[in-house]
Amino acid sequence: MTGILMLKEKLKRFYGRNDMFIVPVAKFILAFAALCFVNSNTGYMRTLNNILVVTIISLLCALFPNGATVLLVTLVLVAHLFSLSMELAVVTLLVFLLIYLFFFRFTAKSSFWMVITMVCFLMKIPYVVPVAAGLLSSAVTIIPVLFGTVAYYIMMFAKEYAAVAAGTEANDMFANFQAVLNGLMNKEIILIAISFSLTIAIVYIIRRLSIDYAWIYAVIAGALTDFVMLLVGNVIFATNIGFMGILIGLFLSIAVGYILNILFFGVDYSRTEKVQYEDDDYYYYVKAVPKYSVAATDVKVKKINTQKKKRVVEQDVDDIDLNF
């Protein structure tokens, strides 16, 4: 605990001194990782698979606001899908246009959660997202998390669609559109969407309660909610979500939530103070909980040259007049 708190203080000071460089670098890394994952899972347009192109797009994401990252990653995904199927690209583009027009104008600051959700799905750790989002953001984060989930399943469907399209010569555009819509509207997406939405809402509501250890309770309640919803839904809807993946996601969510609690909340409930005061119109009841804090010790040892000091002392003694 003490080691984590000391690391937290050092990171805070480091971020305070270098935030103008850290934020663009973090945005570059996130965009670069997202584009690499998109290219590795789709990659139907060879030009966009070039590492130089990926680097240039990531640099643009680092220089522009968060919404630019979502927009550019989306355009890359749509371009790949267009090389595979015009119908699939059109449906995907319409979905994301709805997102931008109706939702991201209200959730622009949380839009990067869409990219984080895509990356976590592709890294096979998606179940940490709703717990982390509920702890670090507001309830509106449900929207970008859901559409990050949709983007991931679009990429997965594109692989199946490519395999099917390779063995057929269907030229009926309407039939192709129907096949795309049927493929995207599956039970697994609906189950994940409901589970993640409920988990984010529960974590957000509980961690804002004025109770001791609210964040810990929120993490446990959110992780268990996600686990139970996915487990029960997997049986009811007969989806293909693996039990071991859900179980590992439960423990990983709790571990990540505990670390986030220390890094971003970390209060000492043993020193809680309750204050009551009043003015002409109201009585006020205030509960003050101090944060854990560890003063980093930057000890500097100055070595004194004893030989030089001894020579100075001997010279001072020689200068003393001993004649009385």
Short mmCIF file of N, CA, C and O in Angstrom, two decimals, residues 4 16 26 43 50 91-92 132 142 145 159 179 203 207 212 228-229 254 267 283-284 291 324:
data_model
loop_
_atom_site.label_atom_id
_atom_site.label_comp_id
_atom_site.label_asym_id
_atom_site.label_seq_id
_atom_site.Cartn_x
_atom_site.Cartn_y
_atom_site.Cartn_z
N ILE A 4 2.57 1.81 -3.32
CA ILE A 4 1.66 2.32 -4.35
C ILE A 4 1.38 3.79 -4.13
O ILE A 4 1.33 4.59 -5.08
N GLY A 16 2.25 16.74 -13.22
CA GLY A 16 2.09 18.18 -13.07
C GLY A 16 3.18 18.96 -13.78
O GLY A 16 2.93 20.05 -14.30
N ALA A 26 0.21 10.02 -24.66
CA ALA A 26 -0.80 9.01 -24.31
C ALA A 26 -1.84 8.86 -25.43
O ALA A 26 -2.25 7.73 -25.77
N GLY A 43 -7.86 -5.10 -42.12
CA GLY A 43 -6.72 -5.01 -43.04
C GLY A 43 -7.03 -5.29 -44.49
O GLY A 43 -6.17 -5.77 -45.24
N ASN A 50 0.08 0.17 -43.95
CA ASN A 50 1.45 0.69 -43.90
C ASN A 50 1.72 1.33 -42.56
O ASN A 50 0.95 2.15 -42.08
N VAL A 91 -23.57 0.33 -43.89
CA VAL A 91 -24.27 0.11 -42.62
C VAL A 91 -23.42 0.61 -41.44
O VAL A 91 -23.92 1.28 -40.54
N THR A 92 -22.12 0.30 -41.46
CA THR A 92 -21.23 0.75 -40.39
C THR A 92 -21.16 2.26 -40.35
O THR A 92 -21.20 2.87 -39.26
N ALA A 132 -14.11 0.10 -14.72
CA ALA A 132 -13.22 1.26 -14.81
C ALA A 132 -13.98 2.50 -15.25
O ALA A 132 -13.77 3.60 -14.71
N ILE A 142 -21.74 5.18 -20.64
CA ILE A 142 -22.42 4.01 -21.21
C ILE A 142 -22.47 4.11 -22.73
O ILE A 142 -22.28 3.11 -23.44
N VAL A 145 -19.04 3.41 -24.53
CA VAL A 145 -18.67 2.02 -24.28
C VAL A 145 -19.51 1.08 -25.14
O VAL A 145 -19.00 0.11 -25.72
N LYS A 159 -14.99 -10.59 -40.49
CA LYS A 159 -14.23 -11.80 -40.77
C LYS A 159 -15.14 -12.91 -41.28
O LYS A 159 -14.83 -13.60 -42.27
N ALA A 179 -28.36 -9.49 -45.15
CA ALA A 179 -27.42 -10.39 -44.50
C ALA A 179 -26.55 -9.65 -43.49
O ALA A 179 -26.27 -10.16 -42.39
N VAL A 203 -21.95 0.78 -10.69
CA VAL A 203 -20.68 1.25 -10.16
C VAL A 203 -20.71 2.76 -9.93
O VAL A 203 -20.26 3.26 -8.89
N ARG A 207 -20.45 4.32 -6.06
CA ARG A 207 -19.21 5.01 -5.70
C ARG A 207 -19.47 6.47 -5.34
O ARG A 207 -18.63 7.13 -4.75
N ASP A 212 -18.85 4.73 3.91
CA ASP A 212 -17.46 4.31 3.99
C ASP A 212 -17.18 3.20 2.96
O ASP A 212 -18.02 2.32 2.74
N VAL A 228 -22.79 -12.13 -13.10
CA VAL A 228 -24.08 -12.81 -13.04
C VAL A 228 -24.88 -12.58 -14.32
O VAL A 228 -25.48 -13.51 -14.88
N MET A 229 -24.89 -11.33 -14.81
CA MET A 229 -25.65 -11.03 -16.02
C MET A 229 -25.13 -11.84 -17.21
O MET A 229 -25.92 -12.42 -17.98
N ILE A 254 -12.09 -6.83 -10.44
CA ILE A 254 -11.90 -6.47 -9.03
C ILE A 254 -10.48 -5.97 -8.80
O ILE A 254 -10.27 -4.97 -8.09
N VAL A 267 -8.81 7.07 0.30
CA VAL A 267 -9.07 7.89 1.48
C VAL A 267 -8.93 7.05 2.75
O VAL A 267 -9.08 5.83 2.72
N TYR A 283 -29.02 24.46 7.97
CA TYR A 283 -28.06 23.71 8.76
C TYR A 283 -27.23 22.87 7.78
O TYR A 283 -27.76 22.29 6.84
N TYR A 284 -25.94 22.78 8.06
CA TYR A 284 -25.04 22.04 7.18
C TYR A 284 -24.40 20.89 7.97
O TYR A 284 -23.89 21.09 9.07
N LYS A 291 -7.61 12.15 2.46
CA LYS A 291 -6.97 11.22 1.54
C LYS A 291 -5.69 10.67 2.16
O LYS A 291 -5.06 11.31 2.98
N PHE A 324 53.08 35.84 24.50
CA PHE A 324 52.34 36.66 25.48
C PHE A 324 53.30 37.68 26.08
O PHE A 324 54.48 37.35 26.34
#
